[in-house]
mmCIF file of C-alpha atoms in Angstrom:
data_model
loop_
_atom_site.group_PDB
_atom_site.id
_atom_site.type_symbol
_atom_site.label_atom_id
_atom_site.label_comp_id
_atom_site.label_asym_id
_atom_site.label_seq_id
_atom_site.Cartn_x
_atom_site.Cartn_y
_atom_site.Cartn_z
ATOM 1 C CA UNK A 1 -68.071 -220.958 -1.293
ATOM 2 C CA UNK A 2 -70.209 -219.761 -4.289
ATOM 3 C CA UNK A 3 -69.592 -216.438 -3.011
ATOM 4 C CA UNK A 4 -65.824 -216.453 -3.015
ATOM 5 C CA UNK A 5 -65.836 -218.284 -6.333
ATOM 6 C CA UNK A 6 -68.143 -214.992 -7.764
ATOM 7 C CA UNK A 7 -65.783 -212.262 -5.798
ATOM 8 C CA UNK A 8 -62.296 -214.459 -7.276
ATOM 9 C CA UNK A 9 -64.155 -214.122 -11.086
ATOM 10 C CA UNK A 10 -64.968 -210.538 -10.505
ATOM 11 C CA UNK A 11 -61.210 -209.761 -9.431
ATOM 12 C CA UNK A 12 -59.572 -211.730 -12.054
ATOM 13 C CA UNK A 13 -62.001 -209.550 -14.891
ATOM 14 C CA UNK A 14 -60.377 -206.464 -13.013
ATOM 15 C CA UNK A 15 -56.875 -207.859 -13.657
ATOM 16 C CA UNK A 16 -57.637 -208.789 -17.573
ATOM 17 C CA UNK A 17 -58.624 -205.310 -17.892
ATOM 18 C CA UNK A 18 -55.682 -203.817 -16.334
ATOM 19 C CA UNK A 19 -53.684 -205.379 -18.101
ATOM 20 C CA UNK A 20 -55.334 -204.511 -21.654
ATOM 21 C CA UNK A 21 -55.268 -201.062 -20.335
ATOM 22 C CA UNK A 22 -51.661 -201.201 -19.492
ATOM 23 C CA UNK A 23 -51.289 -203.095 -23.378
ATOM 24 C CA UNK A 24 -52.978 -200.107 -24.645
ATOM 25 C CA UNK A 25 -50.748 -197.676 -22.811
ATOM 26 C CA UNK A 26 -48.214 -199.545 -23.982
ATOM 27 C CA UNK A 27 -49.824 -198.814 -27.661
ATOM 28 C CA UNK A 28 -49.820 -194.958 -27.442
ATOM 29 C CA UNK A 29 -46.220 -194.830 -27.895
ATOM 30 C CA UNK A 30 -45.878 -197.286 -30.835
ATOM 31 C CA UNK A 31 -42.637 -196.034 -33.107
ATOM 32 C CA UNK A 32 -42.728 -194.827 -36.050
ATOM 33 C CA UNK A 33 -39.965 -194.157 -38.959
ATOM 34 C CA UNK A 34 -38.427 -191.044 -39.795
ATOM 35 C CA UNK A 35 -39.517 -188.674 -42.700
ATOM 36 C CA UNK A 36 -37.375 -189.986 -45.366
ATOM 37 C CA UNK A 37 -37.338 -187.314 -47.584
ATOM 38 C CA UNK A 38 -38.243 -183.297 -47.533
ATOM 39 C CA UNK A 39 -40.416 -182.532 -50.897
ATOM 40 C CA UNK A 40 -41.067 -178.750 -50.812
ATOM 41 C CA UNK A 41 -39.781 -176.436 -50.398
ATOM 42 C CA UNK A 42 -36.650 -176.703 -52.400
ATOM 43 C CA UNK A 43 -33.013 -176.761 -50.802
ATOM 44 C CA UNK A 44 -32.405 -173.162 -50.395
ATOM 45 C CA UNK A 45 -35.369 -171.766 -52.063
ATOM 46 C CA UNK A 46 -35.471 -168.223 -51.214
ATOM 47 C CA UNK A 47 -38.961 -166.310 -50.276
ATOM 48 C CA UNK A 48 -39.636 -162.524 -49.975
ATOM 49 C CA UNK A 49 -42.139 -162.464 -47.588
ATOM 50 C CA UNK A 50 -45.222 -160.198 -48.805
ATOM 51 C CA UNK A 51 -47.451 -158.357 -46.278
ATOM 52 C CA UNK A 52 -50.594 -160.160 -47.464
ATOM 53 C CA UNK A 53 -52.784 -161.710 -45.533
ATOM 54 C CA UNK A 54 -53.225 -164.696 -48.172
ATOM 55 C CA UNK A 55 -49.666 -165.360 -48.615
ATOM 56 C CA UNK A 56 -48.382 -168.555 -47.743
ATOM 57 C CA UNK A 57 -45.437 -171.453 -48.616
ATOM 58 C CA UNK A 58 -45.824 -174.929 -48.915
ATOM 59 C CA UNK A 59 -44.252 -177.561 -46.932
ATOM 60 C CA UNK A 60 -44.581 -181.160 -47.863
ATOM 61 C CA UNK A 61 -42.815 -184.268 -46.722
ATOM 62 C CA UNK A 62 -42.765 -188.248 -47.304
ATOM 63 C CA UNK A 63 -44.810 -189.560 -45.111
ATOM 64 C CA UNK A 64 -43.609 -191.733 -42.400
ATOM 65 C CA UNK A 65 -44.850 -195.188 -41.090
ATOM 66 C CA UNK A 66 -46.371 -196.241 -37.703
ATOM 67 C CA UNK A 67 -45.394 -199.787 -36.250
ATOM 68 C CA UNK A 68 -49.506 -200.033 -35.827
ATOM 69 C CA UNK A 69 -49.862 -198.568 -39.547
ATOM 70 C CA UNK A 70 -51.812 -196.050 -37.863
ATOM 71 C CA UNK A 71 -52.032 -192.227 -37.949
ATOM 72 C CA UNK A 72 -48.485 -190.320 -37.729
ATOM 73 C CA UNK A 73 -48.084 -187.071 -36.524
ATOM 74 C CA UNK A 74 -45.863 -184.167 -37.269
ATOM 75 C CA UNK A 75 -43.974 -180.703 -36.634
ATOM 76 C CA UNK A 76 -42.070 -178.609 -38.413
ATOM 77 C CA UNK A 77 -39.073 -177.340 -36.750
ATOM 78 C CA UNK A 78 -37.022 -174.438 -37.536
ATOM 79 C CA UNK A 79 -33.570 -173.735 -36.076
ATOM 80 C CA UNK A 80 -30.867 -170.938 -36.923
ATOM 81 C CA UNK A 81 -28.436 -172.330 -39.388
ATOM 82 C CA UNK A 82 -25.879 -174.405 -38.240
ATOM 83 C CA UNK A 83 -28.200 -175.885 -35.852
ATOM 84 C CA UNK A 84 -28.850 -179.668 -34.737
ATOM 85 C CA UNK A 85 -32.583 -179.145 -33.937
ATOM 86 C CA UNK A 86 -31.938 -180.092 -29.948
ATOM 87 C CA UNK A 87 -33.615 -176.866 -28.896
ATOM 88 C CA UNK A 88 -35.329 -175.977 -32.339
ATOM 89 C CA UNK A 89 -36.168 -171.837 -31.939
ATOM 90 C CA UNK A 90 -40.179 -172.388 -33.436
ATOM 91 C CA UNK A 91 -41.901 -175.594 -34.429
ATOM 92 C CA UNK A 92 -45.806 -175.913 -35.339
ATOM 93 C CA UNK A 93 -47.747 -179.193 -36.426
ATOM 94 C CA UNK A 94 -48.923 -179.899 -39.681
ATOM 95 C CA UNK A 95 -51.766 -179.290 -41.209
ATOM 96 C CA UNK A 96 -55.076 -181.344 -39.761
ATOM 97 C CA UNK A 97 -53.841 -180.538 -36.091
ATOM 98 C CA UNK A 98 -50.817 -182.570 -37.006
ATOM 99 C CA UNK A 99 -52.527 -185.264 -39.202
ATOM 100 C CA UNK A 100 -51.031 -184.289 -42.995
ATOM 101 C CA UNK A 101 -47.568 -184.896 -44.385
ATOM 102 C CA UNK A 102 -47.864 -181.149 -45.767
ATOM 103 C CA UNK A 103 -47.871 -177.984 -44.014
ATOM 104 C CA UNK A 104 -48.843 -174.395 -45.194
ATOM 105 C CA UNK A 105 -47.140 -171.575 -42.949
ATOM 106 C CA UNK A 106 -48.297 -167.654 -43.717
ATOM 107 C CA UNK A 107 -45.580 -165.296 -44.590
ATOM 108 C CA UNK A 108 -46.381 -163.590 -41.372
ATOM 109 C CA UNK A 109 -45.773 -166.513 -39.244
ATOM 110 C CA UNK A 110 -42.526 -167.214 -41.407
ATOM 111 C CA UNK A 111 -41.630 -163.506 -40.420
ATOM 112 C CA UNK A 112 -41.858 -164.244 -36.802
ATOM 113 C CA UNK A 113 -39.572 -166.809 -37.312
ATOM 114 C CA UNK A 114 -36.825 -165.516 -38.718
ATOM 115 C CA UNK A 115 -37.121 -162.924 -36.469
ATOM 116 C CA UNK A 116 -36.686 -165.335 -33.239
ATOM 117 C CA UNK A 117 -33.805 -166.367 -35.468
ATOM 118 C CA UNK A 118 -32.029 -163.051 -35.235
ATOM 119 C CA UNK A 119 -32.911 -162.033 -38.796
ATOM 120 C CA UNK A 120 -33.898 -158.549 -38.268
ATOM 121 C CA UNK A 121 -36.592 -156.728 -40.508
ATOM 122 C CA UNK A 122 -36.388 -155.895 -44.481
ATOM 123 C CA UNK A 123 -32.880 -158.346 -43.914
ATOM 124 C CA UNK A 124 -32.079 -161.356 -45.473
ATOM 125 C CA UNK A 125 -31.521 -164.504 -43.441
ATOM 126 C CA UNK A 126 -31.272 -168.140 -43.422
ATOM 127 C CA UNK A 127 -33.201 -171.254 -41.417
ATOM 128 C CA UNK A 128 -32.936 -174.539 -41.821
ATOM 129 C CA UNK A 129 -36.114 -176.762 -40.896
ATOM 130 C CA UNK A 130 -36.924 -180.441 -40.270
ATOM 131 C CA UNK A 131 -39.930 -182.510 -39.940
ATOM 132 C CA UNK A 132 -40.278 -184.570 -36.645
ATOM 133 C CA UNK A 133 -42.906 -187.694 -37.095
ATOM 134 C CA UNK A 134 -44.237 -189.214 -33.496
ATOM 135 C CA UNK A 135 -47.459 -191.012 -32.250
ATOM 136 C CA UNK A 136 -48.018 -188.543 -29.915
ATOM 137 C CA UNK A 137 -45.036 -188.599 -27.406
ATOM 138 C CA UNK A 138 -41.639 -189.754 -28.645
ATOM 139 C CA UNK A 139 -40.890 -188.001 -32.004
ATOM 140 C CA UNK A 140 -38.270 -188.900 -34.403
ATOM 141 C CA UNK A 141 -36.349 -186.394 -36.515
ATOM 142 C CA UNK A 142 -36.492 -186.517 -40.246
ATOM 143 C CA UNK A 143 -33.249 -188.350 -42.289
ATOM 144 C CA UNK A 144 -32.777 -184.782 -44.250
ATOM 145 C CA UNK A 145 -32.588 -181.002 -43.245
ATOM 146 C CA UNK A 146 -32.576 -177.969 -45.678
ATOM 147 C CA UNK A 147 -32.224 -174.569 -46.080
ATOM 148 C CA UNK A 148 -34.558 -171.593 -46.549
ATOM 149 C CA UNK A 149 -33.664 -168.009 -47.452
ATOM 150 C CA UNK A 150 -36.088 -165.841 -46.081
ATOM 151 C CA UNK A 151 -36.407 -162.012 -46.761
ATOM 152 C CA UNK A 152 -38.062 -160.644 -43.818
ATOM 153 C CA UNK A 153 -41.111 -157.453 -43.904
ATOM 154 C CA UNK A 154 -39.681 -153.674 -43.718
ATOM 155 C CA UNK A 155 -42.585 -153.711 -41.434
ATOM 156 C CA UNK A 156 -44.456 -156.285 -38.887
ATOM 157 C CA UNK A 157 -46.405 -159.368 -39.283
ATOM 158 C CA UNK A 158 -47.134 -159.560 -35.588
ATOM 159 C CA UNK A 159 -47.938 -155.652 -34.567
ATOM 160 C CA UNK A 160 -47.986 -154.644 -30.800
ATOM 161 C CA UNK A 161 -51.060 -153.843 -29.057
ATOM 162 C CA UNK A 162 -49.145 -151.240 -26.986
ATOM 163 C CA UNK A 163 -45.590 -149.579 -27.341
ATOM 164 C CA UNK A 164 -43.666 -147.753 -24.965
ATOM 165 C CA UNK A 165 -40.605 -145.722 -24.725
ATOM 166 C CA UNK A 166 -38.108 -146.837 -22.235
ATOM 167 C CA UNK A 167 -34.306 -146.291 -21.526
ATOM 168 C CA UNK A 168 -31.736 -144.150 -19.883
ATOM 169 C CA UNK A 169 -32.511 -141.141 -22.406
ATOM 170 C CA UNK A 170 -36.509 -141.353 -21.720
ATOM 171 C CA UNK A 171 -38.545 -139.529 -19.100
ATOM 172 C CA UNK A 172 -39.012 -142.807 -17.159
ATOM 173 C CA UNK A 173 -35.449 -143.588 -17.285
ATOM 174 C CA UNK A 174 -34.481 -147.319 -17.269
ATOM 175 C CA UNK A 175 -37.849 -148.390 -14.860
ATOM 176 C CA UNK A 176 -39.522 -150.066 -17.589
ATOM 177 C CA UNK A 177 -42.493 -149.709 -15.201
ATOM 178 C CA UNK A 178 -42.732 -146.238 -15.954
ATOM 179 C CA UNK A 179 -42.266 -146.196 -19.238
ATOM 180 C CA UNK A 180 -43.944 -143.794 -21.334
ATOM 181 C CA UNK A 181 -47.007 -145.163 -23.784
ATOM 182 C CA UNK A 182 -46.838 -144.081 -27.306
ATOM 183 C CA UNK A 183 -50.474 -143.054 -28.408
ATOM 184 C CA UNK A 184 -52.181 -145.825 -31.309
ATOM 185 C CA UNK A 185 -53.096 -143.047 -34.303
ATOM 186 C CA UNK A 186 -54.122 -146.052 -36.917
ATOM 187 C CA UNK A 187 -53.715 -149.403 -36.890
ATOM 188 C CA UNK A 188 -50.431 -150.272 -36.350
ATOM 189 C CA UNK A 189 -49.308 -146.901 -36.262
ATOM 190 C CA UNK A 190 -48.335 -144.837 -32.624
ATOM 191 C CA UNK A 191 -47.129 -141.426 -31.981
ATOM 192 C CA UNK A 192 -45.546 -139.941 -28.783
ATOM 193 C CA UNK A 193 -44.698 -135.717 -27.756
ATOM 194 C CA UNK A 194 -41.362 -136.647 -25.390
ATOM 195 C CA UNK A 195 -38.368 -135.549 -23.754
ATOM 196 C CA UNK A 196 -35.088 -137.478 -24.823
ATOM 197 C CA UNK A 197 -31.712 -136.804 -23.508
ATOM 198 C CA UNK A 198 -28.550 -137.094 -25.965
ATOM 199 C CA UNK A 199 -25.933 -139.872 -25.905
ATOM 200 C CA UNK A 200 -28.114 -141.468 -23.835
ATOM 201 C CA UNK A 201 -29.789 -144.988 -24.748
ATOM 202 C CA UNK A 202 -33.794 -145.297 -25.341
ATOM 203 C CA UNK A 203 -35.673 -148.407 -27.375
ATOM 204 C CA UNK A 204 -39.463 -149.149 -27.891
ATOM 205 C CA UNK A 205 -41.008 -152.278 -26.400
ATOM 206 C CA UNK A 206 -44.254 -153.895 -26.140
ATOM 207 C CA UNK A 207 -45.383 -153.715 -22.672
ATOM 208 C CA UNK A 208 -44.121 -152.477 -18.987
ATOM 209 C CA UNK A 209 -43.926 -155.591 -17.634
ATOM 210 C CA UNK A 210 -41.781 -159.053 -18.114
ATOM 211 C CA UNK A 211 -39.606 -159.243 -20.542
ATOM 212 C CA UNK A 212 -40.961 -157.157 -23.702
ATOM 213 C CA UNK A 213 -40.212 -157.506 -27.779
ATOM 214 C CA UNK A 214 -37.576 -154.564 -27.801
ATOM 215 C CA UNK A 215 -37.923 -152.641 -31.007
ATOM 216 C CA UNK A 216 -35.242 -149.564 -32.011
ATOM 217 C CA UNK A 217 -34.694 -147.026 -34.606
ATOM 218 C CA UNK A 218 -31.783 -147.280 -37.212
ATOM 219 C CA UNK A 219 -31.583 -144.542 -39.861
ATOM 220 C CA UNK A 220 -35.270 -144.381 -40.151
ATOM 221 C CA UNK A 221 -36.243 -147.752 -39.834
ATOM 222 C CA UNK A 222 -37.771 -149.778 -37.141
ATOM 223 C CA UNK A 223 -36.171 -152.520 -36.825
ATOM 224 C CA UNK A 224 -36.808 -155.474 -33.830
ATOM 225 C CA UNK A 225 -33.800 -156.352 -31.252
ATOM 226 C CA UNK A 226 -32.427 -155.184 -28.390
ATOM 227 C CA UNK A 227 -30.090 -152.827 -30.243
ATOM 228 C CA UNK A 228 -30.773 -149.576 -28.567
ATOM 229 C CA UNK A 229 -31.318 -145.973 -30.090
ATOM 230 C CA UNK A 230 -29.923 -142.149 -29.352
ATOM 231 C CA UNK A 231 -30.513 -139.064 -30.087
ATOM 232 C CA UNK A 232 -28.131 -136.426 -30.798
ATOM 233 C CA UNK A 233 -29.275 -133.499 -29.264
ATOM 234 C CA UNK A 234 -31.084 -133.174 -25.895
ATOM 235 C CA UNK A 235 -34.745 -131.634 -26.712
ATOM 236 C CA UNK A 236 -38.623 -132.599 -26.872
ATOM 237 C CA UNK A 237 -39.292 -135.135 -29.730
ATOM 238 C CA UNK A 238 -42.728 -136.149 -31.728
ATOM 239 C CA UNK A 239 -41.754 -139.220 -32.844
ATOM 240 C CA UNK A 240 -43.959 -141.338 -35.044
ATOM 241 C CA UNK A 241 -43.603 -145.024 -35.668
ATOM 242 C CA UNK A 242 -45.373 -147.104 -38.210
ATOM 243 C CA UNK A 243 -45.207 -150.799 -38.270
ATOM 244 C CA UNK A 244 -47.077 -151.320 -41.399
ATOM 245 C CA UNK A 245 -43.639 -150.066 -43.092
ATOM 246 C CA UNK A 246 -40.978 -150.510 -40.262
ATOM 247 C CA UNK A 247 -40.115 -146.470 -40.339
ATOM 248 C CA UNK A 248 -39.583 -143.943 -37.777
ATOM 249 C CA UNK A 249 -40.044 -140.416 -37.857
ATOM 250 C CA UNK A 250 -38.789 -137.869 -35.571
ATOM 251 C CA UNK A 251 -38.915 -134.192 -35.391
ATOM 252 C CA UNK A 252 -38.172 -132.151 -32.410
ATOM 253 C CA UNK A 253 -40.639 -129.635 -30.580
ATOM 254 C CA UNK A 254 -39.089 -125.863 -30.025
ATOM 255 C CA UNK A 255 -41.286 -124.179 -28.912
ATOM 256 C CA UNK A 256 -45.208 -123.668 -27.944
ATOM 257 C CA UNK A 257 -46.787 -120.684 -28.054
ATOM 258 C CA UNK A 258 -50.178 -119.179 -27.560
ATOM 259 C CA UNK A 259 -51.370 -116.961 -30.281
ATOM 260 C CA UNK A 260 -53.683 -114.218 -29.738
ATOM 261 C CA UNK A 261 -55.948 -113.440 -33.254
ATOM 262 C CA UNK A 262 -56.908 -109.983 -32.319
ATOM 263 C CA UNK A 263 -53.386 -108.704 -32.277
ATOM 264 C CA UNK A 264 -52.347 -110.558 -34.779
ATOM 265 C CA UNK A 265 -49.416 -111.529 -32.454
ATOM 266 C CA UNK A 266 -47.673 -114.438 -29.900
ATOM 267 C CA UNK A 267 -48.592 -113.251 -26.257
ATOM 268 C CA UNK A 268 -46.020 -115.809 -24.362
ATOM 269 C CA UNK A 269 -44.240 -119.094 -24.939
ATOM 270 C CA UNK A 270 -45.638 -122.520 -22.634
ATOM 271 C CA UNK A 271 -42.206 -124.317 -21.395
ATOM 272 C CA UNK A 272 -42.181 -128.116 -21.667
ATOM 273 C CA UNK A 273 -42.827 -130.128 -18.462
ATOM 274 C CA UNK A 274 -42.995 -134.257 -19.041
ATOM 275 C CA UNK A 275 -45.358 -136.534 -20.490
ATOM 276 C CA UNK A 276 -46.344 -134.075 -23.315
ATOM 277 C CA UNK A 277 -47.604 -131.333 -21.161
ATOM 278 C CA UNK A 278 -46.318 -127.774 -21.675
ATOM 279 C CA UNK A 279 -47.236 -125.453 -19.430
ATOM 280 C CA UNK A 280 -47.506 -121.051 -18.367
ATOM 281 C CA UNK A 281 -48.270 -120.013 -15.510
ATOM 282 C CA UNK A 282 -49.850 -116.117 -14.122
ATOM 283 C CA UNK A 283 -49.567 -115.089 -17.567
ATOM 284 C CA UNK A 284 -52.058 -112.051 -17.784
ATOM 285 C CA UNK A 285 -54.841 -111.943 -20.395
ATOM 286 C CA UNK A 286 -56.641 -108.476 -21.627
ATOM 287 C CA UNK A 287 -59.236 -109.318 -24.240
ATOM 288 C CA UNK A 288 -59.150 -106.462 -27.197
ATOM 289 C CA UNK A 289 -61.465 -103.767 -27.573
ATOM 290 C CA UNK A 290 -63.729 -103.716 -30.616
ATOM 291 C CA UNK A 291 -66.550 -101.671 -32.042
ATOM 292 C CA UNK A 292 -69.009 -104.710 -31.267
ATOM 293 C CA UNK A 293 -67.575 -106.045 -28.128
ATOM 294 C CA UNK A 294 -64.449 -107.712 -26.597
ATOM 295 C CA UNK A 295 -62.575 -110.018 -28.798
ATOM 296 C CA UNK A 296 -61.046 -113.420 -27.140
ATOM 297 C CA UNK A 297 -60.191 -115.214 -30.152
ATOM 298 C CA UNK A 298 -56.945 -117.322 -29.760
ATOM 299 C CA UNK A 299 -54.995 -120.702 -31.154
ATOM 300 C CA UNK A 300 -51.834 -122.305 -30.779
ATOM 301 C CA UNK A 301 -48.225 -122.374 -32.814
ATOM 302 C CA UNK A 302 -46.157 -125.037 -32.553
ATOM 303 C CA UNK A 303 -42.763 -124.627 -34.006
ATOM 304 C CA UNK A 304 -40.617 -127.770 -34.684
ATOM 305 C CA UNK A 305 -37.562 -128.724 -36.874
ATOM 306 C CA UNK A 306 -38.208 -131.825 -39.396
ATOM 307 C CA UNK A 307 -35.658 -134.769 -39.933
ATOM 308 C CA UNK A 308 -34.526 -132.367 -43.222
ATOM 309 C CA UNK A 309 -33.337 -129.867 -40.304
ATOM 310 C CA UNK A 310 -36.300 -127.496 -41.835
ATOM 311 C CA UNK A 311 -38.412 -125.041 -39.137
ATOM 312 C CA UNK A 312 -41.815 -126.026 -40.089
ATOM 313 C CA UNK A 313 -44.950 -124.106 -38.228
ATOM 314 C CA UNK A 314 -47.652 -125.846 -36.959
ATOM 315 C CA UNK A 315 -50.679 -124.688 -35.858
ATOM 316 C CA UNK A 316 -53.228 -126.315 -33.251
ATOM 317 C CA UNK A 317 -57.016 -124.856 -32.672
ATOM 318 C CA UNK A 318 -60.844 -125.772 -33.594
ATOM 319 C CA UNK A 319 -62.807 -126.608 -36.556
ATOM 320 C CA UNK A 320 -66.585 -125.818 -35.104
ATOM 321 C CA UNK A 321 -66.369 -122.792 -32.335
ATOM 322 C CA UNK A 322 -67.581 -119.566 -32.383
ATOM 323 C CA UNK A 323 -69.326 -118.890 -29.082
ATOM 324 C CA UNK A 324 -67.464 -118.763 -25.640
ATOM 325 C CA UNK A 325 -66.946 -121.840 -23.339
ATOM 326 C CA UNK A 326 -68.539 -121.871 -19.597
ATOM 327 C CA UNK A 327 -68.541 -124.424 -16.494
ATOM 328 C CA UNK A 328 -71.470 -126.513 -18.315
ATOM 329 C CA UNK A 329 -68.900 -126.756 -21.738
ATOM 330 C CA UNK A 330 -67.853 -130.540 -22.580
ATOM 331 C CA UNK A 331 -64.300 -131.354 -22.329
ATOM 332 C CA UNK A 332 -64.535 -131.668 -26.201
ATOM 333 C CA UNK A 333 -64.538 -127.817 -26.646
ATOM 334 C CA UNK A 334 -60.927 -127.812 -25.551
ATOM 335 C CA UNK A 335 -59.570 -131.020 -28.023
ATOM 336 C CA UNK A 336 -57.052 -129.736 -30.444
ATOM 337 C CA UNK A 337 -57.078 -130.226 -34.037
ATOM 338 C CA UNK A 338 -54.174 -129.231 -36.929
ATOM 339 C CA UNK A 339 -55.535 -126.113 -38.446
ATOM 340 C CA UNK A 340 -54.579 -123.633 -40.907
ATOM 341 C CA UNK A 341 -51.950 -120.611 -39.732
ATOM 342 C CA UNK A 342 -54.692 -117.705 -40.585
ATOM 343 C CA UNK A 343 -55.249 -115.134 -38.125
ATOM 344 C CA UNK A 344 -59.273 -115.853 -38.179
ATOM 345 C CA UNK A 345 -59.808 -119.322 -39.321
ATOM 346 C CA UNK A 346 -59.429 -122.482 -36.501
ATOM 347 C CA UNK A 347 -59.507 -120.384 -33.291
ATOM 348 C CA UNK A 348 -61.019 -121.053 -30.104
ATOM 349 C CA UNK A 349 -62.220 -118.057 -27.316
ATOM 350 C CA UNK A 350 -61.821 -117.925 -24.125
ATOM 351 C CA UNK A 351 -64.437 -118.185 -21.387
ATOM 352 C CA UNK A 352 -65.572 -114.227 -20.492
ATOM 353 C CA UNK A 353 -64.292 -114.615 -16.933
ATOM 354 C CA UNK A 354 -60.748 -114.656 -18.287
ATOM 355 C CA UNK A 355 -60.549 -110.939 -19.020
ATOM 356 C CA UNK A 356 -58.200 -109.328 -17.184
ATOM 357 C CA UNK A 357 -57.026 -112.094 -15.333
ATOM 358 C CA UNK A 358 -53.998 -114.387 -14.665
ATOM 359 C CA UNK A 359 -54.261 -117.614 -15.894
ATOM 360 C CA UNK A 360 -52.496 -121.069 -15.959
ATOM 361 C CA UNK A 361 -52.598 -122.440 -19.304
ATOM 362 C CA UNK A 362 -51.590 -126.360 -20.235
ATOM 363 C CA UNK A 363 -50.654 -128.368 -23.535
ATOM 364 C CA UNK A 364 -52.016 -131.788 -23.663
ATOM 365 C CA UNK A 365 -50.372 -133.703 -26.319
ATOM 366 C CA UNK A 366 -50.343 -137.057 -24.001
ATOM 367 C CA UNK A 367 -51.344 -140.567 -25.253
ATOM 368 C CA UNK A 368 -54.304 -141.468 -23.144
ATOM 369 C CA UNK A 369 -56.485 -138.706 -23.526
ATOM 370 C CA UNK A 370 -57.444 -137.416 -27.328
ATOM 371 C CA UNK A 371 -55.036 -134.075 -27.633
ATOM 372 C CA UNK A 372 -56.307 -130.909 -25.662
ATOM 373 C CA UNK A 373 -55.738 -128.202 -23.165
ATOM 374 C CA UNK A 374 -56.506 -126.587 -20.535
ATOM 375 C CA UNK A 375 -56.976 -122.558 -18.873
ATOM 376 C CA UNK A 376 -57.555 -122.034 -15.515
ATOM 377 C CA UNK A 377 -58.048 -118.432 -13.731
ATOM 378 C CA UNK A 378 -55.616 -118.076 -10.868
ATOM 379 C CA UNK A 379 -55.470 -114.562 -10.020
ATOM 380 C CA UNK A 380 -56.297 -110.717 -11.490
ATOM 381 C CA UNK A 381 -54.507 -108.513 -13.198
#
């Protein structure tokens, strides 16, 4: 009997607890009030957003009140305007995890919004925002909404890792998995040697995969959306995108050529291929007789036309060779570097076996490898 009575007051402690636990459950959700009133920022206030890492804008709120008088939590929300918050497009706690009637949101992180918004960059848009005040799990919106004019960067908060060049009028065509990769020259700067086809469609996104930020080109800004881009005339582009400013610079690739210093002259032309490779084949190469020897010396011209429609010359080759290449010769001897258009100064020389031979010579202007090129022997004269 003592036994029972011990197992009943063990099951009936079980049941207490339960019960608290369920009180306690009960708890988590307590209500609490709306946010009265919105403090800062003002009703409209307008910000241009600044590319500092320091800049910020103050949000601050009354606070609400918690039917425990405990600790409220809150989120900003942001919506496009003319929205009723019931699918807000961003919203981000409070300071203190949540914990403070005040928030303080970076200009970049305001740029992202008003970009999600549809406000697209170095354009004016506006937002409204709201606070929403919970305990955790059912949140209340606040009594009053208002306005913010935001003047989004010419350039990016939020730059991609990677960016890629996609679209009917690229060499991968509309596959975004073979899209082409643009190659990262600075920080948030990239730079791609392509083939685009005219009054086709092309835009830049941030990855091969899923569903990408699209970005496009509009008058030589970059600009975020899925607005797409064309060119006007089919030919081989450089084009050079920095996000730091939001601009976009093309100029188109005419030719290649492979210049030969001891004549003084252009021996032959390399034809574009894809994914910045131009490339000669069995063109024949005669090193020139000198007093002391056979001379070798060579660089490269590449002629292209700038957005000014100007035919500007530029010229690829070395800064630090003067001796011949063999089989044991890094793959850095070949790497290409802008030089000067001198007969003399820059040039590189081919390996000895090369005299009087045929050779297969390649352009490497491609994103994954540092720039270079390549000569290989297939035949002899």
């Amino acid at each position: 009997m003592k036994s029972i009575l011990v197992k009943l007051t063990i099951l009936a402690s079980f049941l207490v607890a339960f019960a608290g636990c369920n009180e306690d459950d009960e708890l988590k959700d307590t209500k609490v009030t709306a946010v009265k009133m919105l403090y800062e920022p003002s009703n409209g206030k307008s910000v241009v957003l600044q590319s500092s890492a320091s800049a910020t804008v103050y949000f601050e709120w009354e606070p609400a009140k918690a039917e425990d008088s405990g600790m409220v939590l809150y989120e900003v929300a942001f919506d496009k305007e003319g929205g009723d918050f019931s699918s807000p497009i961003y919203r981000m706690a409070s300071d203190n995890n949540g914990g403070y009637n005040h928030a303080t949101i970076s200009h970049k992180q305001l740029n992202k919004i008003a970009g999600m918004a549809g406000v697209e960059s170095a354009a004016t848009g506006k937002l409204i925002w709201t606070v929403f005040s919970s305990k955790g799990i059912n949140d209340v919106a606040a009594a009053e909404t208002r306005v913010i004019e935001i003047t989004r960067l010419a350039g990016f908060a939020d730059v991609p890792v990677d960016v890629y060049v996609t679209g009917e009028a690229s060499e991968g065509g509309t596959d975004l998995s073979k899209a082409s990769i643009m190659k990262s020259t600075a920080a948030g700067e990239f730079e791609i040697y392509t083939k685009l086809t005219a009054g086709k469609s092309y835009n830049f996104t941030d990855a091969k995969v899923g569903t990408p930020r699209k970005f496009y080109s509009e008058n030589g800004l970059l600009k975020e959306g899925t607005t797409n881009s064309t060119v006007a005339k089919t030919g081989v582009y450089r084009i050079k995108l920095d996000f730091n400013v939001g601009s976009t610079v093309y100029t188109e690739v005419t030719d290649m050529q492979l210049f030969f210093s001891p004549t003084n002259s252009f021996l032959f032309s390399l034809p574009y291929l894809a994914n910045g490779e131009w490339k000669a084949t069995s063109k024949p190469i005669t090193f020139k007789q000198e007093g002391w020897g056979r001379d070798e010396r060579y660089k490269i011209k590449m002629t292209t036309i700038n957005s000014a429609g100007e035919t500007v010359e530029e010229w690829w080759g070395t800064p630090n060779t003067d001796s011949r290449p063999n089989s044991s010769s890094p793959a850095s001897y070949y790497y290409l570097y802008p030089v000067d258009n001198s007969q003399w100064n820059g040039k590189f020389k081919f390996a000895g076996e090369m005299d009087m031979a045929l050779i297969d010579m390649s352009v490497l202007l491609q994103a994954e490898n540092p720039y270079t090129h390549s000569i290989v022997k297939v035949g002899n004269q």
